Structures are given as structure tokens and as C-alpha cells.
Amino acid sequence: MSERKQISSVSLRTQSEADSITQAADDIAMMIQQARQEETSKSQVLIQRAQWEAAQLRAEGVRTKEKLTKEIEVLKAQLAAAKSAQLPAK
């Protein structure tokens, strides 16, 4: 009978160890899932920031193009005026 008690306590201990291992595995799986979610969140923030910065650069590019277009028009007008001033009178 003592052998049976011994076997019974071994299986209980083994079951307890198995439960501990299962719990540890579940905890590790949960930590991995949380880490993945955090990385996904960080990635989403970085993507949103990059999109915002791209929009800002596009807007700045449009403003720069408009400014340069106006400057070119002024220079063309000045060039035309300078050319007409250089033409000999007929």
C-alpha cells in the first residue's frame, strides 16, 4: 500500500508540475502576444507619422513650386522689359 501512496503522490506532483509548465507556457504565449501587439502599435504610429511627414513635404513642395513659378514670371517680365529697352528705335 505504501508503494501505491508513493505512486499516487508522484503522479500528483507530476500533475502539479505539468500544471506549472502549462501555466508558464500560457504566460509566455501571452507575453509574446502582447509584444507583438505593442510592435504592431509602434509600427502603426510610425506609419502614421511617416504619412503625415510625407503630406507636409508635399504641401511644402507645392508652396515652393508656386513661389518659384511666380519668381520665374517676374524674371521673364524683367527680361522682356530689358530686351525691349535694348531694341533700337526705328
PDB file of C-alpha atoms in Angstrom:
ATOM      1  CA  MET A   1       0.000   0.000   0.000  1.00  0.00           C
ATOM      2  CA  SER A   2       2.836   2.370   0.685  1.00  0.00           C
ATOM      3  CA  GLU A   3       4.008   1.866  -2.889  1.00  0.00           C
ATOM      4  CA  ARG A   4       0.591   2.928  -4.104  1.00  0.00           C
ATOM      5  CA  LYS A   5       0.697   6.062  -1.946  1.00  0.00           C
ATOM      6  CA  GLN A   6       4.132   6.795  -3.269  1.00  0.00           C
ATOM      7  CA  ILE A   7       2.997   6.367  -6.875  1.00  0.00           C
ATOM      8  CA  SER A   8      -0.073   8.469  -6.157  1.00  0.00           C
ATOM      9  CA  SER A   9       1.990  11.300  -4.684  1.00  0.00           C
ATOM     10  CA  VAL A  10       4.414  11.115  -7.612  1.00  0.00           C
ATOM     11  CA  SER A  11       1.586  11.435 -10.100  1.00  0.00           C
ATOM     12  CA  LEU A  12       0.116  14.339  -8.118  1.00  0.00           C
ATOM     13  CA  ARG A  13       3.469  16.028  -8.070  1.00  0.00           C
ATOM     14  CA  THR A  14       3.875  15.340 -11.756  1.00  0.00           C
ATOM     15  CA  GLN A  15       0.405  16.756 -12.429  1.00  0.00           C
ATOM     16  CA  SER A  16       1.293  19.796 -10.353  1.00  0.00           C
ATOM     17  CA  GLU A  17       4.496  20.197 -12.332  1.00  0.00           C
ATOM     18  CA  ALA A  18       2.565  19.753 -15.562  1.00  0.00           C
ATOM     19  CA  ASP A  19       0.126  22.450 -14.460  1.00  0.00           C
ATOM     20  CA  SER A  20       3.027  24.755 -13.636  1.00  0.00           C
ATOM     21  CA  ILE A  21       4.604  24.109 -17.014  1.00  0.00           C
ATOM     22  CA  THR A  22       1.284  24.670 -18.765  1.00  0.00           C
ATOM     23  CA  GLN A  23       0.783  27.919 -16.849  1.00  0.00           C
ATOM     24  CA  ALA A  24       4.316  29.055 -17.695  1.00  0.00           C
ATOM     25  CA  ALA A  25       3.735  28.233 -21.369  1.00  0.00           C
ATOM     26  CA  ASP A  26       0.460  30.170 -21.305  1.00  0.00           C
ATOM     27  CA  ASP A  27       2.217  33.123 -19.644  1.00  0.00           C
ATOM     28  CA  ILE A  28       4.976  33.080 -22.256  1.00  0.00           C
ATOM     29  CA  ALA A  29       2.425  32.889 -25.071  1.00  0.00           C
ATOM     30  CA  MET A  30       0.577  35.868 -23.558  1.00  0.00           C
ATOM     31  CA  MET A  31       3.818  37.874 -23.281  1.00  0.00           C
ATOM     32  CA  ILE A  32       4.657  37.084 -26.902  1.00  0.00           C
ATOM     33  CA  GLN A  33       1.176  38.166 -27.998  1.00  0.00           C
ATOM     34  CA  GLN A  34       1.465  41.414 -26.014  1.00  0.00           C
ATOM     35  CA  ALA A  35       4.903  42.109 -27.500  1.00  0.00           C
ATOM     36  CA  ARG A  36       3.520  41.556 -30.999  1.00  0.00           C
ATOM     37  CA  GLN A  37       0.613  43.890 -30.293  1.00  0.00           C
ATOM     38  CA  GLU A  38       3.000  46.541 -28.946  1.00  0.00           C
ATOM     39  CA  GLU A  39       5.192  46.218 -32.033  1.00  0.00           C
ATOM     40  CA  THR A  40       2.125  46.468 -34.257  1.00  0.00           C
ATOM     41  CA  SER A  41       1.028  49.595 -32.397  1.00  0.00           C
ATOM     42  CA  LYS A  42       4.510  51.103 -32.693  1.00  0.00           C
ATOM     43  CA  SER A  43       4.562  50.270 -36.392  1.00  0.00           C
ATOM     44  CA  GLN A  44       1.180  51.896 -36.901  1.00  0.00           C
ATOM     45  CA  VAL A  45       2.356  55.054 -35.122  1.00  0.00           C
ATOM     46  CA  LEU A  46       5.494  55.163 -37.267  1.00  0.00           C
ATOM     47  CA  ILE A  47       3.457  54.653 -40.440  1.00  0.00           C
ATOM     48  CA  GLN A  48       1.035  57.423 -39.471  1.00  0.00           C
ATOM     49  CA  ARG A  49       3.916  59.764 -38.667  1.00  0.00           C
ATOM     50  CA  ALA A  50       5.611  58.984 -41.984  1.00  0.00           C
ATOM     51  CA  GLN A  51       2.348  59.636 -43.828  1.00  0.00           C
ATOM     52  CA  TRP A  52       1.925  62.954 -42.008  1.00  0.00           C
ATOM     53  CA  GLU A  53       5.506  63.970 -42.797  1.00  0.00           C
ATOM     54  CA  ALA A  54       5.016  63.000 -46.452  1.00  0.00           C
ATOM     55  CA  ALA A  55       1.882  65.157 -46.598  1.00  0.00           C
ATOM     56  CA  GLN A  56       3.818  68.057 -45.054  1.00  0.00           C
ATOM     57  CA  LEU A  57       6.610  67.655 -47.602  1.00  0.00           C
ATOM     58  CA  ARG A  58       4.109  67.521 -50.467  1.00  0.00           C
ATOM     59  CA  ALA A  59       2.446  70.696 -49.206  1.00  0.00           C
ATOM     60  CA  GLU A  60       5.844  72.376 -48.842  1.00  0.00           C
ATOM     61  CA  GLY A  61       6.747  71.249 -52.358  1.00  0.00           C
ATOM     62  CA  VAL A  62       3.543  72.754 -53.740  1.00  0.00           C
ATOM     63  CA  ARG A  63       4.226  76.056 -51.948  1.00  0.00           C
ATOM     64  CA  THR A  64       7.813  76.084 -53.225  1.00  0.00           C
ATOM     65  CA  LYS A  65       6.664  75.365 -56.778  1.00  0.00           C
ATOM     66  CA  GLU A  66       4.111  78.185 -56.620  1.00  0.00           C
ATOM     67  CA  LYS A  67       6.733  80.582 -55.248  1.00  0.00           C
ATOM     68  CA  LEU A  68       9.266  79.628 -57.924  1.00  0.00           C
ATOM     69  CA  THR A  69       6.635  79.918 -60.657  1.00  0.00           C
ATOM     70  CA  LYS A  70       5.883  83.487 -59.548  1.00  0.00           C
ATOM     71  CA  GLU A  71       9.595  84.329 -59.399  1.00  0.00           C
ATOM     72  CA  ILE A  72      10.086  82.921 -62.911  1.00  0.00           C
ATOM     73  CA  GLU A  73       7.190  85.044 -64.199  1.00  0.00           C
ATOM     74  CA  VAL A  74       8.766  88.161 -62.645  1.00  0.00           C
ATOM     75  CA  LEU A  75      12.158  87.321 -64.166  1.00  0.00           C
ATOM     76  CA  LYS A  76      10.584  86.702 -67.578  1.00  0.00           C
ATOM     77  CA  ALA A  77       8.842  90.069 -67.375  1.00  0.00           C
ATOM     78  CA  GLN A  78      12.104  91.762 -66.367  1.00  0.00           C
ATOM     79  CA  LEU A  79      13.941  90.031 -69.221  1.00  0.00           C
ATOM     80  CA  ALA A  80      11.264  91.094 -71.703  1.00  0.00           C
ATOM     81  CA  ALA A  81      11.470  94.676 -70.409  1.00  0.00           C
ATOM     82  CA  ALA A  82      15.266  94.643 -70.660  1.00  0.00           C
ATOM     83  CA  LYS A  83      15.141  93.270 -74.211  1.00  0.00           C
ATOM     84  CA  SER A  84      12.602  95.881 -75.311  1.00  0.00           C
ATOM     85  CA  ALA A  85      14.752  98.640 -73.785  1.00  0.00           C
ATOM     86  CA  GLN A  86      17.750  97.425 -75.788  1.00  0.00           C
ATOM     87  CA  LEU A  87      15.932  97.377 -79.129  1.00  0.00           C
ATOM     88  CA  PRO A  88      16.959 100.260 -81.333  1.00  0.00           C
ATOM     89  CA  ALA A  89      14.201 102.682 -82.170  1.00  0.00           C
ATOM     90  CA  LYS A  90      13.023 102.516 -85.789  1.00  0.00           C
TER      91      LYS A  90
END
